[in-house]
Tab-separated table of C-alpha atoms in Angstrom:
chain	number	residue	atom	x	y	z
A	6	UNK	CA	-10.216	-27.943	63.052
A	7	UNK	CA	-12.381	-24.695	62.904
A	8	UNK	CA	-15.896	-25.084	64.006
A	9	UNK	CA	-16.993	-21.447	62.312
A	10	UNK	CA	-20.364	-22.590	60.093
A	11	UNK	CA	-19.818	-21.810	56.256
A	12	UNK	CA	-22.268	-19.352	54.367
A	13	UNK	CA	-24.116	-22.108	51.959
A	14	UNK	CA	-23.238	-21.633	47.978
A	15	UNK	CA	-26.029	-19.876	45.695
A	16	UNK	CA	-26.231	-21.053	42.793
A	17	UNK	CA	-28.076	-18.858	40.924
A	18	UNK	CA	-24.643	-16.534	41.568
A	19	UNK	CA	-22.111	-19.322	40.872
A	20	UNK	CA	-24.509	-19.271	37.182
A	21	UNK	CA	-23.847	-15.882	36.732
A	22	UNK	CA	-20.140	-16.141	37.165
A	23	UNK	CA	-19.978	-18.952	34.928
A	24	UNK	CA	-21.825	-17.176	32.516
A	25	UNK	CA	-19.707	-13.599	32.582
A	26	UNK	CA	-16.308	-15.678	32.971
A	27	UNK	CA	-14.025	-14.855	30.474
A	28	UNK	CA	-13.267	-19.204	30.118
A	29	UNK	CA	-17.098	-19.400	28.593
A	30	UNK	CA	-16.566	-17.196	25.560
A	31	UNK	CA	-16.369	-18.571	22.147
A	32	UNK	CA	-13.295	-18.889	20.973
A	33	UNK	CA	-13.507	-17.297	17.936
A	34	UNK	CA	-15.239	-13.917	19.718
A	35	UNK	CA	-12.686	-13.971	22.929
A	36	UNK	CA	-10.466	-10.981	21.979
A	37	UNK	CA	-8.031	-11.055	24.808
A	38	UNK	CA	-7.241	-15.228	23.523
A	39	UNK	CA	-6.892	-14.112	20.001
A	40	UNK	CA	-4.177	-11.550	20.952
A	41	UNK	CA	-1.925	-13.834	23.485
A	42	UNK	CA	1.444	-13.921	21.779
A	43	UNK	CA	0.718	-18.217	21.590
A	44	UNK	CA	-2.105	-17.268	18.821
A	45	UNK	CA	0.367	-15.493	16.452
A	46	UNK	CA	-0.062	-17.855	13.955
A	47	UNK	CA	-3.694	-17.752	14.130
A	48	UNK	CA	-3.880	-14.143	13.712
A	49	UNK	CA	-1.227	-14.235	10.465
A	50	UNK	CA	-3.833	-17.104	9.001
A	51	UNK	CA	-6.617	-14.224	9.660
A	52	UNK	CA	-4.116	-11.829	8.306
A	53	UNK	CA	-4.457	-13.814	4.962
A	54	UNK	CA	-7.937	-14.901	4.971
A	55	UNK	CA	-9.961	-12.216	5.492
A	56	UNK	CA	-8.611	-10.293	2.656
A	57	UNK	CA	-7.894	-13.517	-0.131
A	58	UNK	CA	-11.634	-14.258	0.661
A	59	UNK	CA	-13.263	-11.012	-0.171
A	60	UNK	CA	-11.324	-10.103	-3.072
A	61	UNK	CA	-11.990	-13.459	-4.496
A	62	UNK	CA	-15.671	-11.906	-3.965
A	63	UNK	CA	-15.600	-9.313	-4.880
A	64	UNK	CA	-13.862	-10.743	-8.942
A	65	UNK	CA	-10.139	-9.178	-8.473
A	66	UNK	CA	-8.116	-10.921	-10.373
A	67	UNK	CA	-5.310	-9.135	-11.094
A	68	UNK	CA	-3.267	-5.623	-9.992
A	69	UNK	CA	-1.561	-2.682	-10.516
A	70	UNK	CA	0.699	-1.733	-7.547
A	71	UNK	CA	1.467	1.965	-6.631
A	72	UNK	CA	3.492	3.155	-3.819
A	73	UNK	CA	4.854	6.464	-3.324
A	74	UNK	CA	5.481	8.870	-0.822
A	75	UNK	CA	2.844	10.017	1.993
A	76	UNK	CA	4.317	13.730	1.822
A	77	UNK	CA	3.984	14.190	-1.587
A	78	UNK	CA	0.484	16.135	-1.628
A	79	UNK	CA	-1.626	18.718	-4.365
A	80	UNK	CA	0.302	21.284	-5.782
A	81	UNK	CA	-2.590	23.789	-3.652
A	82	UNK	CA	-1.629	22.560	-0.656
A	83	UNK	CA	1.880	22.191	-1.391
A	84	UNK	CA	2.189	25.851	-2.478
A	85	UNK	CA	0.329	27.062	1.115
A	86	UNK	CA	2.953	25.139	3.438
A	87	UNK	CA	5.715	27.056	1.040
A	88	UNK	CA	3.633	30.385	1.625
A	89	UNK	CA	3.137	29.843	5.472
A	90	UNK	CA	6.623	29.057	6.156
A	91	UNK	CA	7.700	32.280	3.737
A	92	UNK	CA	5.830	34.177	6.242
A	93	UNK	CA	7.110	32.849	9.708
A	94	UNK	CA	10.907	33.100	8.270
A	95	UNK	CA	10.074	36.513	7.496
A	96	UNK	CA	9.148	37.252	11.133
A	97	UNK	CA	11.886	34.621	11.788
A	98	UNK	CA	14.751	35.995	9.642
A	99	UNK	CA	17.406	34.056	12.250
A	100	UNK	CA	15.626	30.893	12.727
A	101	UNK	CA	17.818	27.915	10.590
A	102	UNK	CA	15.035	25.286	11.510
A	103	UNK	CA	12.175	27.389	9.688
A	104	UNK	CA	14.743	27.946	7.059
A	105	UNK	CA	15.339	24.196	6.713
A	106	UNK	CA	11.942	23.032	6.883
A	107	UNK	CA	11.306	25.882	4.187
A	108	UNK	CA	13.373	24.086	1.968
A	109	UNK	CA	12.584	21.072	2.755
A	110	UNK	CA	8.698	22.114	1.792
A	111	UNK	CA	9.818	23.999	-1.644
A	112	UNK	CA	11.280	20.705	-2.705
A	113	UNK	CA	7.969	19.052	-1.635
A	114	UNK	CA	6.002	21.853	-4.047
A	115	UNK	CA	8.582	20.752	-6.500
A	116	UNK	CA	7.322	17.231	-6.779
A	117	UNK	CA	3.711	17.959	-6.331
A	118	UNK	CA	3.255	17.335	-10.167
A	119	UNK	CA	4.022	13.810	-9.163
A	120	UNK	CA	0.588	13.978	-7.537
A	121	UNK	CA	-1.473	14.451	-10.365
A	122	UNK	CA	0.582	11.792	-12.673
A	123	UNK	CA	-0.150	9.485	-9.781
A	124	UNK	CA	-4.113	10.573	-9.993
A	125	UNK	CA	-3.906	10.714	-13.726
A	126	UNK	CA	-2.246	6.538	-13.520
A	127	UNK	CA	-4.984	5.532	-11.242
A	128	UNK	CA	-7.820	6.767	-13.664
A	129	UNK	CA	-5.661	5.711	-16.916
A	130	UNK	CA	-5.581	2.219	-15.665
A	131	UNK	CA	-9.193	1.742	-14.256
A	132	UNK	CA	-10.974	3.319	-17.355
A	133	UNK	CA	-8.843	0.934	-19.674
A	134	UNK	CA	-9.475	-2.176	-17.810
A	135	UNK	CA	-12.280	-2.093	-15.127
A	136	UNK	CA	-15.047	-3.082	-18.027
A	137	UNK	CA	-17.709	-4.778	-17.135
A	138	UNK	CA	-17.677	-6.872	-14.397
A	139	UNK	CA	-13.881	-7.712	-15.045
A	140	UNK	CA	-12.064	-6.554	-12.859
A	141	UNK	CA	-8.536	-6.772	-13.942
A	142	UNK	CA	-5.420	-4.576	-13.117
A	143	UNK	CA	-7.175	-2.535	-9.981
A	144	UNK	CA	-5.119	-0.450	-8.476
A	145	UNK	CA	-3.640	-1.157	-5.307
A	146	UNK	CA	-2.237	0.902	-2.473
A	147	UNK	CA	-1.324	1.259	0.877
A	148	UNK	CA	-4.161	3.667	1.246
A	149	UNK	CA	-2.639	6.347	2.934
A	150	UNK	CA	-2.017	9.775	1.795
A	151	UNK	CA	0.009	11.389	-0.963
A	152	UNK	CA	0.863	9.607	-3.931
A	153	UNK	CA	-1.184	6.751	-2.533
A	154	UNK	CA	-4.476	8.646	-2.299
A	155	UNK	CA	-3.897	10.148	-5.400
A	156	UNK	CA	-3.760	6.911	-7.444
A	157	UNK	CA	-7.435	5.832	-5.352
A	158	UNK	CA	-8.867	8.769	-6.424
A	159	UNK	CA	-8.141	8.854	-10.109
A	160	UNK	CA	-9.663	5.559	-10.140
A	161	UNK	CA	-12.443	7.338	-7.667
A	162	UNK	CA	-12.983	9.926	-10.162
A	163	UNK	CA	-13.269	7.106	-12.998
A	164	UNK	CA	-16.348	5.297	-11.140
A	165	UNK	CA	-14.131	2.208	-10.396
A	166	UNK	CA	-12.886	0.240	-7.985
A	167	UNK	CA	-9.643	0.648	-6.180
A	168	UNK	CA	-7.886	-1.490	-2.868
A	169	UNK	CA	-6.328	-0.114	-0.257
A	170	UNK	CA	-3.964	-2.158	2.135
A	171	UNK	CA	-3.589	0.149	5.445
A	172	UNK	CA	-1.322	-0.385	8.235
A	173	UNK	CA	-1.822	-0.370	12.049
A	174	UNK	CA	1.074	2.093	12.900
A	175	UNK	CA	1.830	3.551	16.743
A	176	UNK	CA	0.525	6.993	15.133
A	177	UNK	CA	-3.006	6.769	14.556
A	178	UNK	CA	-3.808	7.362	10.497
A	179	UNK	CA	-6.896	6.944	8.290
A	180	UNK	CA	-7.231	5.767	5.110
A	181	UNK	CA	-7.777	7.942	2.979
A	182	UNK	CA	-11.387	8.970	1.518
A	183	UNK	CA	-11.165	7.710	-2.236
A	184	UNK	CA	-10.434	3.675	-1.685
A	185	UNK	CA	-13.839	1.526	-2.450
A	186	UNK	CA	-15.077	0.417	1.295
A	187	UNK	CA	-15.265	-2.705	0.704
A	188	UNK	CA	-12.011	-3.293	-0.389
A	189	UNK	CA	-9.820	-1.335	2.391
A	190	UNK	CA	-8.429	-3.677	4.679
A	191	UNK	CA	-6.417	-2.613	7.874
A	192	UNK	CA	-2.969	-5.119	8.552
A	193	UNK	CA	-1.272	-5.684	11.797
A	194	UNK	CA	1.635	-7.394	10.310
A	195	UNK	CA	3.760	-5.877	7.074
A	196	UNK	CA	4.914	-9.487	6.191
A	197	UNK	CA	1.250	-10.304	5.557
A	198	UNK	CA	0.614	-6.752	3.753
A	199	UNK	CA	3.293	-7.249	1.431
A	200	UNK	CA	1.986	-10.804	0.293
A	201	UNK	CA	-1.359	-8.756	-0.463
A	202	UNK	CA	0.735	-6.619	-2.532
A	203	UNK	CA	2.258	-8.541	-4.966
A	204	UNK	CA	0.057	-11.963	-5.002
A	205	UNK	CA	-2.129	-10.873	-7.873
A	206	UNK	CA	0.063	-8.274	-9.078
A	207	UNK	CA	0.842	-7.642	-12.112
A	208	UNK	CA	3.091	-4.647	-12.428
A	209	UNK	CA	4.215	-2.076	-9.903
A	210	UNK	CA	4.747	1.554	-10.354
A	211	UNK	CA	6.988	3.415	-7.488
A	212	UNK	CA	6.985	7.222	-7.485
A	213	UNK	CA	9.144	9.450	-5.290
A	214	UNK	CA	9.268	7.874	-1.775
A	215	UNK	CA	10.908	7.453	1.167
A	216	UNK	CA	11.496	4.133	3.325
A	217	UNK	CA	8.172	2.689	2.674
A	218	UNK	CA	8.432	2.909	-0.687
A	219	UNK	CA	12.209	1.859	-1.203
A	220	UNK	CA	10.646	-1.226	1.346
A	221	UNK	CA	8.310	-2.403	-0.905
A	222	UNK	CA	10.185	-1.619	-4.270
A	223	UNK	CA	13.697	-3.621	-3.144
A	224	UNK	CA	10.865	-6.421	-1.681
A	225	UNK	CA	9.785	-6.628	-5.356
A	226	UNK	CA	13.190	-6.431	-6.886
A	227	UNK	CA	14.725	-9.599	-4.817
A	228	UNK	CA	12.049	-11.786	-5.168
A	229	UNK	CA	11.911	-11.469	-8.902
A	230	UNK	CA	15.795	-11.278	-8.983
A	231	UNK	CA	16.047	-14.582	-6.719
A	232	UNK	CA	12.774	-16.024	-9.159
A	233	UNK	CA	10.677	-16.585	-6.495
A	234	UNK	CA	8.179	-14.587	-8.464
A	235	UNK	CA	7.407	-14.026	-11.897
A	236	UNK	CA	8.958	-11.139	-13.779
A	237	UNK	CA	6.372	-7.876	-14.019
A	238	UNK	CA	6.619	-4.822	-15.111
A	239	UNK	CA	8.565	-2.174	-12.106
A	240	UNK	CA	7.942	1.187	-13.490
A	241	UNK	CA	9.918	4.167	-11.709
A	242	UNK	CA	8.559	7.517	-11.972
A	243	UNK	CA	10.538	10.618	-11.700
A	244	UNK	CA	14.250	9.526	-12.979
A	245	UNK	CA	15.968	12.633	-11.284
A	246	UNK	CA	14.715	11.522	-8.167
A	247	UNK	CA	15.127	7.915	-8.588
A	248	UNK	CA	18.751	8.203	-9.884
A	249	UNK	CA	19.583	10.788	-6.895
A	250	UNK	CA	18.057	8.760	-4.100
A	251	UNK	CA	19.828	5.241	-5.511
A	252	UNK	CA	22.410	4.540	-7.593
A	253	UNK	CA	22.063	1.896	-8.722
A	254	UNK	CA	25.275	1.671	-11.060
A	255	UNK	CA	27.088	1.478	-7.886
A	256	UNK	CA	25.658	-2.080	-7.226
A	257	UNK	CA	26.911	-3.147	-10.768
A	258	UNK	CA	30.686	-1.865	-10.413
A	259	UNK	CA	30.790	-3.102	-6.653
A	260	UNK	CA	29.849	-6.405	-7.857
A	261	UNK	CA	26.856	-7.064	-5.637
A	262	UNK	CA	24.674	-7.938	-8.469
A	263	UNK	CA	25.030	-8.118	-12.210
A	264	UNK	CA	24.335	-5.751	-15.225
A	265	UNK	CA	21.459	-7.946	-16.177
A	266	UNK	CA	19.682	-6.869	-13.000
A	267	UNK	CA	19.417	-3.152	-13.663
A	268	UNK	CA	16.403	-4.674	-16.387
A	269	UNK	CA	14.298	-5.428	-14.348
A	270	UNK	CA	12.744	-1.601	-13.925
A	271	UNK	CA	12.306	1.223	-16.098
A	272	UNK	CA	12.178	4.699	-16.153
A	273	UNK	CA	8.910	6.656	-17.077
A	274	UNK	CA	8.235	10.409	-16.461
A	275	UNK	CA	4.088	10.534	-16.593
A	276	UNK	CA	1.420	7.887	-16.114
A	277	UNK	CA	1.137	7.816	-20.042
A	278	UNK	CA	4.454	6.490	-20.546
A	279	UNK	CA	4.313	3.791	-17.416
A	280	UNK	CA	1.197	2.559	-18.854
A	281	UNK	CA	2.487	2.292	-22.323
A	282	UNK	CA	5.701	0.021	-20.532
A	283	UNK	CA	3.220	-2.182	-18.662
A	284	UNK	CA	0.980	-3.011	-22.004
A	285	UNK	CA	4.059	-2.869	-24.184
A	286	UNK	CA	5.586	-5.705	-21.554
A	287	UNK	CA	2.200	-7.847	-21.947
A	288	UNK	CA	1.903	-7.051	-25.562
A	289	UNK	CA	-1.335	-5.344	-25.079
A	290	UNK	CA	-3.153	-2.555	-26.641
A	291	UNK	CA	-3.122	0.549	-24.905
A	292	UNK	CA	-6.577	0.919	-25.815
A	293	UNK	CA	-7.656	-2.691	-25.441
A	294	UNK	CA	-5.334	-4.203	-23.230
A	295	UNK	CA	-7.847	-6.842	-21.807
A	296	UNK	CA	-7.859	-8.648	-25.068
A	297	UNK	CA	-4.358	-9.919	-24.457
A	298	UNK	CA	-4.619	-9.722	-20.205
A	299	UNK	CA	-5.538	-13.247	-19.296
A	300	UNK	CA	-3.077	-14.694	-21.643
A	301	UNK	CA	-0.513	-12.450	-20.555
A	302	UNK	CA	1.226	-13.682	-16.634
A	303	UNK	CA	4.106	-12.421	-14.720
């Protein structure tokens, strides 16, 4: 038995651990509890809340989804990565990367009109239905750049309000500078993202993409071909690059779904004629298309 006399406890220091120990924060500010794998399901309720809550706020009732793809920029800047990759190939004659990536960006410049259709859709919309304080048919992206920003910034440019559904991704990006700030909202998980999509939406518009955009567009597609959701407008912009990137005839004569299925999108080559397919699909007046809005539903 040791004999050695123990130091007596202060307790004025066993207070201060108690207070700084990580067991005596509130649960709902203790960031290191909140992210244990075990609280998954807590931070997918979050996931939902946070956002459901302040667009209920802030009077969103229904929207106009846009995806498209993040490289698909101004015509401007389009035309100067062309330009600056003319001029290292010319001090490059050899080099088959520059040569590919030149190509690669002259195809980019190609589609840069998409840009402005995209900006030109985003204003279309807003000025036709934000009146008021209604605020029907706001359009929604995934607030990055490209086609994305330019759809928030025609509505921007309009005075009206816009939503913006960012992603957490391993390389760090920003939204982009045209989304209303109160209505960005950063996600963690896509399966949560995509139910912010499409909950209150009521017609999608996909322009030239990559896998993002073919994500969310096929999401769409199965859950109104399997009728878990109501049938809305899908507007595909660009039909060259739509009918190049998937065909979707293939799907029919392989017998992996049926004819009926290629109805549920259209074709449209400006933000004009997708607009005139979403209010000709609700019966609505191009120039008044909240008269018939609230009756209409997907």
């Amino acid at each position: 038995m040791s004999t050695e006399k123990k130091e007596p406890r202060d307790p004025r220091a066993n207070l201060q651990a108690t207070l700084h120990s990580p067991s005596y924060i509130l649960a709902e500010e203790d960031i290191a509890l909140l992210k244990r794998d075990e609280l998954r399901p807590v931070r997918l309720q979050l996931e939902y809340f946070k956002p459901e809550l302040l667009l209920e706020k802030h009077n969103i009732r229904s929207t106009i989804v846009v995806f498209g793809g993040t490289r698909i920029v101004e015509e401007k800047d389009a035309r100067a990565r062309v330009e600056a990759l003319e001029a290292q190939l010319a001090d490059h004659p050899g080099d088959d990367e520059l040569a590919r990536r030149l190509a690669v960006a002259r195809r980019i410049l190609a589609k840069s009109h998409f840009y402005e259709e995209a900006r030109e859709f985003g204003r279309l919309v807003s000025t036709s239905c934000q009146i008021s304080d209604r605020r029907e048919l706001v359009v929604v992206t995934g607030g990055g750049p490209g086609i994305m920003e330019a759809a928030n910034r025609g509505a921007f440019e309009a005075g009206a309000k816009s939503i913006g559904l960012n992603i957490t991704l391993p390389h760090e990006q920003e939204p982009n500078a045209y989304i209303t700030p109160e209505l960005c909202f950063q996600f963690h998980y896509f399966a949560l993202r995509k139910l912010h999509f499409l909950q209150r939406a009521r017609a999608l518009v996909a322009f030239p993409g990559g896998f993002g955009t073919m994500d969310e567009l096929f999401e769409a597609l199965t859950l109104i071909q399997t009728g878990k959701s109501g049938r809305i407008p899908l507007v595909l912009v660009g039909r060259e690059f739509w009918e190049r990137a998937v065909d979707f005839e293939v799907f029919v004569e392989e017998g992996t779904i049926g004819p009926k299925d290629l109805e549920l999108f259209e074709y449209a080559e400006s933000a004009r004629e997708a607009w005139d397919i979403i209010c000709r699909f609700y019966e609505m007046d191009p120039d008044h298309p909240l008269r018939a809005l609230r009756q209409a539903g997907p």
